[in-house]
Short mmCIF file of C-alpha atoms in Angstrom, two decimals:
data_model
loop_
_atom_site.label_atom_id
_atom_site.label_comp_id
_atom_site.label_asym_id
_atom_site.label_seq_id
_atom_site.Cartn_x
_atom_site.Cartn_y
_atom_site.Cartn_z
CA MET R 1 243.61 -73.54 18.02
CA TYR R 2 243.86 -77.27 17.59
CA THR R 3 246.59 -79.86 17.75
CA PRO R 4 246.35 -83.26 16.01
CA VAL R 5 247.72 -86.00 18.28
CA TRP R 6 248.29 -89.55 17.03
CA ILE R 7 247.46 -92.17 19.67
CA GLY R 8 247.42 -95.79 18.61
CA ALA R 9 245.15 -96.10 15.60
CA VAL R 10 243.26 -92.80 15.86
CA TRP R 11 243.79 -89.08 15.70
CA LEU R 12 242.58 -87.06 18.66
CA ILE R 13 241.98 -83.45 17.69
CA VAL R 14 242.55 -81.23 20.70
CA GLY R 15 241.01 -77.77 20.85
CA ALA R 16 238.07 -75.73 19.61
CA ALA R 17 238.08 -77.28 16.14
CA ALA R 18 237.82 -80.82 17.48
CA THR R 19 234.54 -81.54 15.72
CA CYS R 20 235.50 -79.86 12.43
CA ARG R 21 238.93 -81.02 11.25
CA LYS R 22 240.04 -84.62 11.02
CA CYS R 23 243.35 -85.90 9.72
CA PHE R 24 244.41 -89.11 8.05
CA PRO R 25 247.15 -91.28 9.58
CA PRO R 26 250.78 -90.24 9.05
CA GLY R 27 252.10 -91.60 5.77
CA PHE R 28 248.64 -91.93 4.20
CA LEU R 29 249.00 -91.96 0.41
CA TRP R 30 247.16 -89.63 -1.98
CA GLY R 31 246.89 -90.09 -5.71
CA THR R 32 244.88 -90.02 -8.89
CA ALA R 33 244.58 -92.33 -11.87
CA SER R 34 243.98 -93.18 -15.52
CA SER R 35 243.98 -96.24 -17.75
CA ALA R 36 245.75 -96.80 -21.06
CA TYR R 37 242.81 -97.13 -23.45
CA GLN R 38 240.97 -94.24 -21.83
CA VAL R 39 243.77 -91.68 -22.17
CA GLU R 40 246.68 -92.74 -24.37
CA GLY R 41 245.37 -92.58 -27.92
CA GLY R 42 248.08 -93.47 -30.44
CA TRP R 43 246.12 -96.64 -30.99
CA ASN R 44 248.17 -97.85 -33.98
CA GLU R 45 251.37 -95.82 -33.61
CA ASP R 46 254.97 -96.97 -33.24
CA GLY R 47 254.28 -100.68 -33.56
CA LYS R 48 251.36 -101.00 -31.13
CA GLY R 49 248.98 -103.87 -31.86
CA PRO R 50 245.18 -103.58 -31.66
CA SER R 51 243.41 -104.34 -28.41
CA MET R 52 239.98 -105.87 -27.91
CA TRP R 53 238.67 -102.36 -27.21
CA ASP R 54 240.12 -101.01 -30.46
CA THR R 55 238.30 -103.78 -32.31
CA PHE R 56 235.07 -103.42 -30.34
CA ALA R 57 234.78 -99.63 -30.66
CA HIS R 58 235.67 -99.70 -34.36
CA ASN R 59 233.32 -102.57 -35.26
CA TYR R 60 230.38 -101.68 -33.03
CA PRO R 61 230.22 -97.88 -32.70
CA GLU R 62 226.49 -98.16 -32.04
CA LYS R 63 227.31 -99.75 -28.68
CA ILE R 64 229.06 -96.53 -27.57
CA GLU R 65 226.71 -93.74 -26.53
CA ASP R 66 228.28 -91.14 -28.82
CA HIS R 67 229.71 -93.66 -31.34
CA SER R 68 233.24 -92.62 -30.33
CA ASN R 69 236.46 -94.55 -29.64
CA GLY R 70 239.81 -94.21 -27.92
CA ASP R 71 241.91 -93.70 -31.04
CA ILE R 72 243.07 -90.30 -29.78
CA ALA R 73 241.45 -90.03 -26.32
CA THR R 74 243.35 -87.38 -24.29
CA ASP R 75 246.48 -88.01 -26.41
CA SER R 76 248.49 -88.92 -23.33
CA TYR R 77 250.78 -91.03 -25.51
CA HIS R 78 252.20 -87.74 -26.76
CA ARG R 79 251.37 -85.54 -23.75
CA PHE R 80 252.32 -87.69 -20.76
CA GLU R 81 254.75 -85.03 -19.52
CA GLU R 82 251.83 -82.62 -19.14
CA ASP R 83 249.85 -85.26 -17.22
CA VAL R 84 252.75 -85.91 -14.85
CA ASP R 85 253.20 -82.19 -14.31
CA ALA R 86 249.56 -81.95 -13.22
CA VAL R 87 250.01 -84.79 -10.73
CA ALA R 88 253.10 -83.03 -9.39
CA ASP R 89 251.25 -79.72 -9.11
CA LEU R 90 248.53 -81.50 -7.11
CA HIS R 91 251.28 -82.55 -4.65
CA LEU R 92 250.14 -86.17 -4.83
CA HIS R 93 252.20 -89.14 -3.70
CA PHE R 94 251.34 -91.49 -6.55
CA TYR R 95 249.85 -91.82 -10.00
CA ARG R 96 248.02 -94.95 -11.01
CA PHE R 97 248.16 -95.81 -14.71
CA SER R 98 247.95 -98.97 -16.76
CA ILE R 99 250.25 -100.54 -19.30
CA SER R 100 248.66 -101.34 -22.63
CA TRP R 101 249.49 -105.01 -23.17
CA PRO R 102 249.40 -104.71 -27.01
CA ARG R 103 251.61 -101.60 -26.94
CA VAL R 104 254.51 -103.57 -25.49
CA LEU R 105 253.61 -107.03 -26.86
CA PRO R 106 251.60 -106.42 -30.06
CA ASN R 107 250.64 -110.08 -30.51
CA GLY R 108 250.22 -110.62 -26.78
CA THR R 109 253.29 -112.87 -26.50
CA VAL R 110 256.90 -112.26 -25.50
CA ASP R 111 258.24 -113.47 -28.85
CA HIS R 112 257.39 -110.09 -30.38
CA VAL R 113 258.40 -107.09 -28.25
CA ASN R 114 257.61 -103.55 -29.36
CA GLN R 115 260.59 -101.62 -28.04
CA ALA R 116 258.94 -98.26 -28.78
CA GLY R 117 256.15 -99.20 -26.39
CA VAL R 118 258.63 -100.26 -23.73
CA GLU R 119 260.46 -96.95 -24.11
CA TYR R 120 257.21 -95.00 -23.74
CA TYR R 121 256.49 -96.53 -20.35
CA LEU R 122 260.10 -96.18 -19.22
CA LYS R 123 259.93 -92.46 -20.02
CA LEU R 124 256.63 -92.14 -18.14
CA LEU R 125 258.02 -93.98 -15.12
CA GLN R 126 261.22 -91.95 -15.12
CA ARG R 127 259.34 -88.67 -15.29
CA LEU R 128 257.15 -89.72 -12.37
CA LYS R 129 260.20 -90.68 -10.32
CA ALA R 130 261.92 -87.41 -11.19
CA ASN R 131 258.93 -85.61 -9.68
CA ASN R 132 258.90 -87.81 -6.55
CA ILE R 133 255.66 -89.46 -7.63
CA GLU R 134 255.30 -93.18 -6.95
CA PRO R 135 253.98 -95.15 -9.92
CA VAL R 136 251.09 -97.51 -9.20
CA VAL R 137 251.03 -99.71 -12.28
CA THR R 138 248.05 -101.74 -13.46
CA LEU R 139 249.00 -104.59 -15.75
CA TYR R 140 245.53 -105.18 -17.15
CA HIS R 141 242.79 -102.58 -17.43
CA TRP R 142 240.57 -104.36 -19.97
CA ASP R 143 242.61 -103.94 -23.18
CA LEU R 144 243.50 -107.52 -24.10
CA PRO R 145 245.54 -107.86 -27.32
CA ALA R 146 243.13 -108.61 -30.17
CA THR R 147 245.16 -111.67 -31.16
CA LEU R 148 244.47 -113.23 -27.75
CA ASP R 149 240.84 -112.20 -27.85
CA GLU R 150 240.58 -114.27 -31.03
CA LEU R 151 241.66 -117.31 -28.98
CA GLY R 152 238.62 -116.93 -26.73
CA GLY R 153 239.89 -114.18 -24.51
CA TRP R 154 239.33 -114.69 -20.80
CA THR R 155 236.96 -117.61 -21.37
CA ASN R 156 240.04 -119.59 -22.41
CA PRO R 157 241.89 -120.82 -19.27
CA GLU R 158 245.18 -120.70 -21.21
CA MET R 159 244.92 -116.90 -21.01
CA ALA R 160 246.13 -117.13 -17.40
CA THR R 161 249.47 -118.43 -18.67
CA TYR R 162 249.67 -115.75 -21.37
CA PHE R 163 249.04 -113.14 -18.69
CA ASP R 164 251.69 -114.60 -16.41
CA GLU R 165 254.29 -114.34 -19.19
CA TYR R 166 253.23 -110.75 -19.90
CA ALA R 167 253.42 -109.91 -16.19
CA LYS R 168 256.91 -111.36 -15.88
CA PHE R 169 257.96 -109.32 -18.91
CA CYS R 170 256.67 -106.12 -17.27
CA PHE R 171 258.28 -106.97 -13.93
CA SER R 172 261.61 -107.44 -15.66
CA GLN R 173 261.38 -104.30 -17.81
CA PHE R 174 259.84 -101.84 -15.35
CA GLY R 175 260.03 -103.38 -11.89
CA ALA R 176 263.05 -101.43 -10.70
CA LEU R 177 260.89 -98.28 -10.94
CA VAL R 178 257.64 -99.67 -9.51
CA LYS R 179 256.66 -100.05 -5.86
CA TYR R 180 252.99 -101.03 -6.33
CA TRP R 181 251.68 -103.42 -8.96
CA VAL R 182 248.03 -104.11 -9.73
CA THR R 183 247.44 -107.29 -11.71
CA ILE R 184 243.78 -107.04 -12.81
CA ASN R 185 241.35 -104.15 -12.61
CA GLU R 186 237.78 -105.05 -11.58
CA PRO R 187 237.52 -108.66 -12.78
CA PHE R 188 233.79 -108.77 -12.00
CA ILE R 189 232.93 -105.69 -14.10
CA HIS R 190 235.16 -106.83 -16.96
CA CYS R 191 233.61 -110.28 -17.02
CA TYR R 192 230.00 -109.21 -16.53
CA ASP R 193 229.97 -106.23 -18.89
CA GLY R 194 232.22 -107.81 -21.53
CA TYR R 195 231.21 -111.47 -21.48
CA GLY R 196 227.84 -111.35 -19.73
CA VAL R 197 225.75 -108.47 -21.08
CA GLY R 198 227.90 -107.31 -23.98
CA ILE R 199 228.11 -103.57 -23.30
CA HIS R 200 231.92 -103.71 -23.11
CA ALA R 201 234.51 -105.49 -25.23
CA PRO R 202 234.40 -108.20 -26.44
CA GLY R 203 230.61 -107.78 -26.51
CA LEU R 204 229.47 -111.30 -25.59
CA LYS R 205 226.14 -112.02 -23.91
CA GLN R 206 226.22 -115.20 -21.82
CA SER R 207 226.10 -113.90 -18.26
CA GLY R 208 225.26 -117.22 -16.61
CA THR R 209 228.23 -119.07 -18.12
CA LEU R 210 230.93 -116.89 -19.68
CA THR R 211 230.96 -114.43 -16.77
CA TYR R 212 232.05 -117.24 -14.45
CA ARG R 213 234.56 -118.73 -16.90
CA CYS R 214 236.12 -115.31 -17.32
CA LEU R 215 236.31 -114.78 -13.54
CA TYR R 216 237.92 -118.19 -13.10
CA THR R 217 240.65 -117.37 -15.60
CA LEU R 218 241.28 -113.87 -14.24
CA VAL R 219 241.63 -115.06 -10.64
CA LEU R 220 244.10 -117.73 -11.78
CA ALA R 221 245.97 -115.16 -13.87
CA HIS R 222 246.32 -112.89 -10.87
CA ALA R 223 247.63 -115.70 -8.66
CA LYS R 224 250.14 -116.88 -11.24
CA ALA R 225 251.53 -113.37 -11.66
CA TYR R 226 251.70 -112.84 -7.90
CA HIS R 227 253.73 -116.01 -7.39
CA SER R 228 255.99 -115.19 -10.33
CA TYR R 229 256.80 -111.86 -8.68
CA ASN R 230 257.54 -113.65 -5.42
CA ALA R 231 259.76 -116.20 -7.07
CA SER R 232 261.85 -113.99 -9.32
CA PHE R 233 261.50 -110.30 -8.52
CA ARG R 234 260.49 -109.51 -4.94
CA SER R 235 263.91 -110.03 -3.40
CA THR R 236 265.53 -107.43 -5.65
CA GLN R 237 262.65 -105.05 -6.40
CA ASN R 238 260.88 -105.04 -3.01
CA GLY R 239 257.53 -104.13 -4.53
CA GLU R 240 253.98 -105.10 -3.63
CA VAL R 241 251.37 -106.89 -5.75
CA GLY R 242 247.61 -106.67 -5.40
CA ILE R 243 244.38 -106.93 -7.32
CA VAL R 244 241.64 -104.30 -7.66
CA LEU R 245 238.11 -105.40 -6.79
CA VAL R 246 234.94 -103.34 -6.97
CA SER R 247 231.63 -103.23 -5.18
CA THR R 248 228.78 -100.87 -4.56
CA ASN R 249 227.16 -100.80 -1.12
CA PRO R 250 223.77 -102.53 -0.95
CA GLU R 251 220.94 -101.30 1.26
CA PRO R 252 217.91 -103.65 1.53
CA LEU R 253 214.83 -102.03 0.02
CA THR R 254 212.69 -103.38 2.86
CA ASN R 255 213.28 -105.29 6.09
CA SER R 256 211.93 -108.48 4.56
CA THR R 257 214.11 -111.57 4.82
CA GLU R 258 214.29 -111.76 1.03
CA ASP R 259 215.54 -108.20 0.60
CA VAL R 260 218.05 -108.51 3.44
CA GLU R 261 219.37 -111.66 1.78
CA SER R 262 219.55 -109.82 -1.56
CA ALA R 263 221.97 -107.30 -0.02
CA GLU R 264 224.24 -110.09 1.16
CA ASN R 265 223.99 -111.81 -2.23
CA HIS R 266 225.00 -108.56 -3.89
CA LEU R 267 228.19 -108.39 -1.83
CA GLN R 268 229.06 -112.06 -2.30
CA TRP R 269 228.51 -112.09 -6.07
CA ASP R 270 230.13 -108.74 -6.86
CA PHE R 271 232.97 -108.46 -4.34
CA GLY R 272 233.19 -111.86 -2.70
CA ILE R 273 233.52 -113.77 -5.95
CA GLY R 274 236.91 -112.09 -6.43
CA ALA R 275 237.93 -111.65 -2.80
CA HIS R 276 236.97 -114.98 -1.25
CA PRO R 277 239.35 -117.16 -3.33
CA ILE R 278 242.24 -114.83 -2.47
CA LEU R 279 241.48 -114.00 1.16
CA VAL R 280 239.82 -117.24 2.35
CA GLY R 281 240.14 -119.90 -0.35
CA ASN R 282 237.64 -121.00 -3.01
CA TRP R 283 234.51 -119.17 -4.14
CA PRO R 284 232.03 -117.89 -1.53
CA PRO R 285 230.06 -120.89 -0.20
CA ILE R 286 226.70 -119.29 -0.99
CA VAL R 287 227.78 -118.78 -4.60
CA ILE R 288 229.01 -122.37 -4.97
CA LYS R 289 225.83 -123.81 -3.45
CA ARG R 290 223.30 -121.73 -5.37
CA ILE R 291 224.88 -122.05 -8.82
CA ALA R 292 225.33 -125.81 -8.36
CA SER R 293 221.69 -126.17 -7.29
CA LEU R 294 220.36 -124.10 -10.16
CA SER R 295 222.59 -125.87 -12.68
CA THR R 296 221.13 -129.21 -11.61
CA ALA R 297 217.58 -127.85 -11.81
CA GLN R 298 218.35 -126.50 -15.27
CA GLY R 299 219.29 -129.99 -16.48
CA LEU R 300 223.05 -129.46 -16.63
CA ASN R 301 225.55 -132.18 -15.78
CA ALA R 302 227.89 -129.84 -13.89
CA SER R 303 227.81 -126.49 -12.18
CA ARG R 304 228.11 -123.44 -14.41
CA LEU R 305 230.64 -122.12 -11.91
CA PRO R 306 234.06 -123.62 -12.72
CA VAL R 307 235.33 -125.81 -9.90
CA LEU R 308 238.61 -124.75 -8.34
CA THR R 309 240.88 -127.71 -7.68
CA GLU R 310 242.71 -128.04 -4.37
CA GLU R 311 245.91 -127.10 -6.16
CA GLU R 312 244.29 -123.97 -7.61
CA ILE R 313 242.80 -123.03 -4.24
CA GLY R 314 246.26 -123.26 -2.69
CA LEU R 315 247.76 -121.17 -5.48
CA ILE R 316 245.15 -118.40 -5.19
CA LYS R 317 244.75 -118.20 -1.41
CA ASN R 318 246.80 -115.41 0.19
CA ALA R 319 248.13 -114.29 -3.20
CA TYR R 320 248.13 -110.61 -2.30
CA ASP R 321 250.05 -107.87 -0.51
CA PHE R 322 247.07 -105.52 -0.58
CA ILE R 323 243.52 -105.50 -1.88
CA GLY R 324 242.64 -102.58 -4.11
CA LEU R 325 239.07 -101.38 -3.68
CA ASN R 326 236.99 -99.32 -6.09
CA TYR R 327 233.86 -97.80 -4.57
CA TYR R 328 231.52 -95.31 -6.24
CA THR R 329 227.95 -95.64 -5.04
CA THR R 330 225.16 -97.30 -3.05
CA TYR R 331 222.01 -99.04 -4.30
CA LEU R 332 218.80 -100.28 -2.82
CA THR R 333 218.52 -104.03 -3.34
CA SER R 334 215.54 -106.35 -3.44
CA ALA R 335 214.92 -109.95 -4.43
CA TYR R 336 212.96 -111.06 -7.46
CA ARG R 337 209.38 -111.58 -6.33
CA ASN R 338 208.79 -114.41 -8.79
CA ILE R 339 212.23 -116.02 -8.70
CA THR R 340 211.00 -119.62 -8.52
CA ALA R 341 209.08 -119.13 -11.76
CA ILE R 342 212.17 -118.18 -13.74
CA GLU R 343 215.25 -119.66 -12.10
CA ASN R 344 214.86 -123.20 -13.44
CA SER R 345 214.55 -122.01 -17.02
CA THR R 346 216.77 -118.92 -17.11
CA ILE R 347 220.56 -119.20 -17.16
CA SER R 348 221.62 -115.79 -15.96
CA TYR R 349 224.12 -114.22 -13.56
CA ASP R 350 221.38 -111.88 -12.34
CA VAL R 351 218.98 -114.73 -11.59
CA ASP R 352 221.79 -116.58 -9.81
CA LYS R 353 222.45 -113.48 -7.75
CA ASN R 354 218.73 -112.75 -7.19
CA VAL R 355 219.18 -109.01 -6.82
CA ILE R 356 217.24 -106.10 -8.32
CA ARG R 357 218.96 -102.72 -7.95
CA SER R 358 217.20 -99.38 -7.50
CA ALA R 359 217.77 -95.95 -6.00
CA ALA R 360 215.78 -93.61 -3.80
CA SER R 361 214.20 -90.68 -5.63
CA HIS R 362 215.84 -88.12 -3.33
CA TRP R 363 219.41 -89.31 -3.87
CA THR R 364 221.67 -86.93 -5.80
CA GLN R 365 222.45 -88.48 -9.19
CA SER R 366 225.55 -87.75 -11.25
CA ALA R 367 225.76 -87.31 -15.01
CA ALA R 368 226.37 -91.07 -15.12
CA SER R 369 222.96 -92.65 -14.57
CA TRP R 370 224.35 -95.40 -12.32
CA LEU R 371 226.18 -93.13 -9.85
CA TYR R 372 224.61 -91.56 -6.75
CA ASP R 373 226.21 -89.56 -3.94
CA LYS R 374 225.87 -91.82 -0.87
CA PRO R 375 229.07 -91.42 1.15
CA ALA R 376 227.85 -93.42 4.16
CA GLY R 377 227.91 -96.48 1.94
CA PHE R 378 231.69 -96.19 1.60
CA ARG R 379 232.15 -96.74 5.33
CA LYS R 380 229.55 -99.51 5.42
CA LEU R 381 231.25 -101.42 2.62
CA LEU R 382 234.65 -101.11 4.29
CA LYS R 383 233.17 -102.32 7.56
CA TRP R 384 231.61 -105.36 5.83
CA ILE R 385 234.93 -106.21 4.13
CA SER R 386 236.76 -105.87 7.44
CA ASN R 387 234.32 -108.13 9.27
CA GLU R 388 234.07 -110.66 6.46
CA TYR R 389 237.78 -111.02 5.71
CA GLY R 390 239.68 -110.16 8.88
CA ASN R 391 240.46 -106.52 8.11
CA PRO R 392 242.81 -106.92 5.13
CA ARG R 393 245.18 -104.17 4.04
CA ILE R 394 243.24 -101.99 1.58
CA PHE R 395 244.30 -99.44 -1.03
CA ILE R 396 241.41 -97.34 -2.36
CA MET R 397 242.10 -97.39 -6.09
CA GLU R 398 239.05 -95.59 -7.48
CA ASN R 399 236.41 -93.24 -6.11
CA GLY R 400 234.91 -90.47 -8.17
CA TRP R 401 232.02 -88.42 -9.52
CA ALA R 402 230.76 -87.90 -13.07
CA ASP R 403 229.60 -84.63 -14.57
CA VAL R 404 228.76 -83.40 -18.04
CA MET R 405 231.78 -82.73 -20.23
CA GLY R 406 232.79 -79.09 -20.07
CA THR R 407 231.77 -78.60 -16.43
CA VAL R 408 234.49 -76.66 -14.60
CA ASN R 409 232.65 -75.30 -11.56
CA ASP R 410 232.04 -78.83 -10.30
CA THR R 411 230.45 -78.19 -6.90
CA ASN R 412 228.77 -81.62 -6.84
CA ARG R 413 232.15 -83.32 -7.23
CA ILE R 414 233.55 -81.29 -4.34
CA THR R 415 230.60 -82.34 -2.18
CA TYR R 416 231.12 -85.97 -3.25
CA ILE R 417 234.86 -85.96 -2.49
CA ARG R 418 234.48 -84.33 0.90
CA GLY R 419 231.60 -86.58 1.90
CA HIS R 420 233.39 -89.77 0.89
CA LEU R 421 236.64 -88.79 2.54
CA CYS R 422 234.80 -88.01 5.76
CA SER R 423 233.18 -91.43 5.53
CA LEU R 424 236.62 -92.95 4.95
CA LEU R 425 237.98 -91.15 7.99
CA LYS R 426 235.22 -92.67 10.10
CA ALA R 427 236.01 -96.11 8.73
CA ILE R 428 239.68 -95.69 9.66
CA HIS R 429 239.36 -93.97 13.03
CA ILE R 430 236.18 -95.48 14.43
CA ASP R 431 236.01 -98.89 12.77
CA GLY R 432 239.74 -99.50 12.44
CA ALA R 433 239.68 -100.15 8.69
CA ASN R 434 243.18 -100.94 7.45
CA VAL R 435 243.26 -98.42 4.57
CA PHE R 436 246.60 -96.86 3.61
CA GLY R 437 245.87 -94.87 0.46
CA TYR R 438 243.19 -93.12 -1.60
CA THR R 439 242.94 -92.62 -5.36
CA TYR R 440 240.58 -90.09 -6.91
CA TRP R 441 239.32 -91.30 -10.28
CA SER R 442 240.37 -89.66 -12.47
CA LEU R 443 243.05 -87.11 -13.31
CA LEU R 444 241.49 -86.13 -16.65
CA ASN R 445 238.12 -86.33 -18.30
CA SER R 446 238.67 -89.28 -20.60
CA TYR R 447 237.02 -91.99 -22.68
CA GLU R 448 234.41 -93.59 -20.43
CA TRP R 449 233.92 -96.95 -22.15
CA SER R 450 230.33 -97.39 -23.37
CA SER R 451 229.56 -93.78 -22.38
CA GLY R 452 232.24 -92.47 -24.73
CA TYR R 453 232.90 -88.79 -24.16
CA THR R 454 229.49 -87.91 -22.75
CA VAL R 455 230.51 -87.78 -19.09
CA GLY R 456 233.74 -86.99 -17.29
CA PHE R 457 235.22 -87.99 -13.94
CA GLY R 458 238.33 -85.83 -14.14
CA LEU R 459 239.79 -83.20 -11.86
CA ILE R 460 240.81 -81.64 -15.18
CA ASP R 461 238.39 -80.95 -18.03
CA VAL R 462 239.49 -81.79 -21.57
CA ASP R 463 237.89 -80.05 -24.55
CA PHE R 464 237.54 -82.94 -26.98
CA THR R 465 236.16 -80.59 -29.64
CA SER R 466 239.42 -78.62 -29.84
CA ALA R 467 242.37 -79.64 -31.96
CA ASN R 468 244.82 -79.27 -29.08
CA LEU R 469 242.56 -80.98 -26.49
CA THR R 470 242.62 -77.97 -24.18
CA ARG R 471 242.92 -78.90 -20.51
CA ARG R 472 241.37 -76.83 -17.71
CA PRO R 473 241.55 -77.61 -14.00
CA LYS R 474 238.14 -77.78 -12.35
CA ALA R 475 237.25 -76.25 -9.00
CA SER R 476 237.70 -79.70 -7.41
CA TYR R 477 241.34 -79.69 -8.49
CA GLU R 478 242.32 -77.13 -5.86
CA VAL R 479 240.10 -78.71 -3.22
CA TYR R 480 241.69 -82.13 -3.67
CA LYS R 481 245.14 -80.54 -3.79
CA ASN R 482 244.57 -78.91 -0.41
CA ILE R 483 243.36 -82.15 1.18
CA ALA R 484 246.39 -84.06 -0.12
CA GLU R 485 248.82 -81.34 1.00
CA THR R 486 247.43 -81.11 4.54
CA ASN R 487 246.47 -84.80 4.95
CA CYS R 488 243.37 -83.43 6.69
CA LEU R 489 239.73 -82.73 5.96
CA GLU R 490 237.82 -79.71 7.19
CA ASN R 491 234.22 -79.89 8.39
CA CYS R 492 234.16 -83.62 8.98
CA VAL R 493 232.09 -84.06 12.09
CA PHE R 494 231.86 -87.34 13.93
CA ASN R 495 231.90 -88.79 17.40
CA ARG R 496 234.90 -91.11 17.60
CA PHE R 497 233.07 -93.27 20.14
CA LYS R 498 230.23 -94.19 17.69
#
């Protein structure tokens, strides 16, 4: 027999199973997630305007692996009740979803409201509440209204004001039903993939300039929305507002000084460039210094990294109630061996960062070529964040495994989930990481951006070849359900003193 005993910040497991079963802190939150463009479909129904992803997938199908789009996706616009019922059956505490900006504001501005879109999200929120499921609502998960994309999208600093107005609209319409708000999902990925290398909407390829301009605008947009919530909504709605940042865990390829530095660069450019302005103030010093130096060497009159004014630094700093973290995988990192030969003539985010990513041949790879099962990296990343930023309050917003569409006996996903949750337990109990919730990505197999419908992250399989989009729970569905119900993990062995 065993008895879990909560003492201070750790669980002590008393009895014969002490090395096998570990539990999460009381009140730990369990959930799953989706995003509007990936699941809703109904892309032009009931007054919805087009998003940048509608335009991108329609105009450039060759940039999507299977030439597909999100016009129908999992049809959650018409089947949201079924999705909510699945979350309820999983006995989860929350469901993270995003609002499609052009579904509620077709032109992107508050002078044209689509009431049908507003009603859709009210019905979704009300059904979640009726099932005792807390909504975690993302305001922006990459689907900018096409009309605003035509104004320059996130490279236009005015977009921060447009976003603030949209956020205030959502707070006023839905805030009474929402405890947790996420402003922006993964600003680094959105800016790098969409404005830097062009594999995501809007498909631009200027990584050494537009990536940074986009990041500048998104960080400002987040801060403006956070302060608007404070000023006009917090006192009556009592919600929390955060941003979701993403990073992989870097492991130096060798012990050389250059490769060790590459691992630190990886963290500062991918995670720190979003976190440092909010948690400390201004961009990471190493990022400011290197981009300014390279910009001068490249004959430019100013740094390619937009300068944050003192007023902007003050606005952005401490603009959070929690930091959302998305973690999927670990990479080996090394520095360019001939960096001095290219850095003065090549304007590139990757050259600025000076990191080459690779993976060990023995690592287990998912159906997504970029994703490997390295659970120890989860704990390492959390420990770095804690040490770097004073142990901020963290909400794990995405963590998941990809398999081939149609896979139901998903043993690799089960191994991934258990391994990463054990690593998370170690981070909480041994390292003291201030993590209060975990989100498995995702509820359903869905549209995976440039991968289309070739891989799926879901706990539930969706048959995209069938007219009724048949849904089938995978083996991992019951495993995750059991973990959430018990708040504990079996067969997680660790020494709490190490």
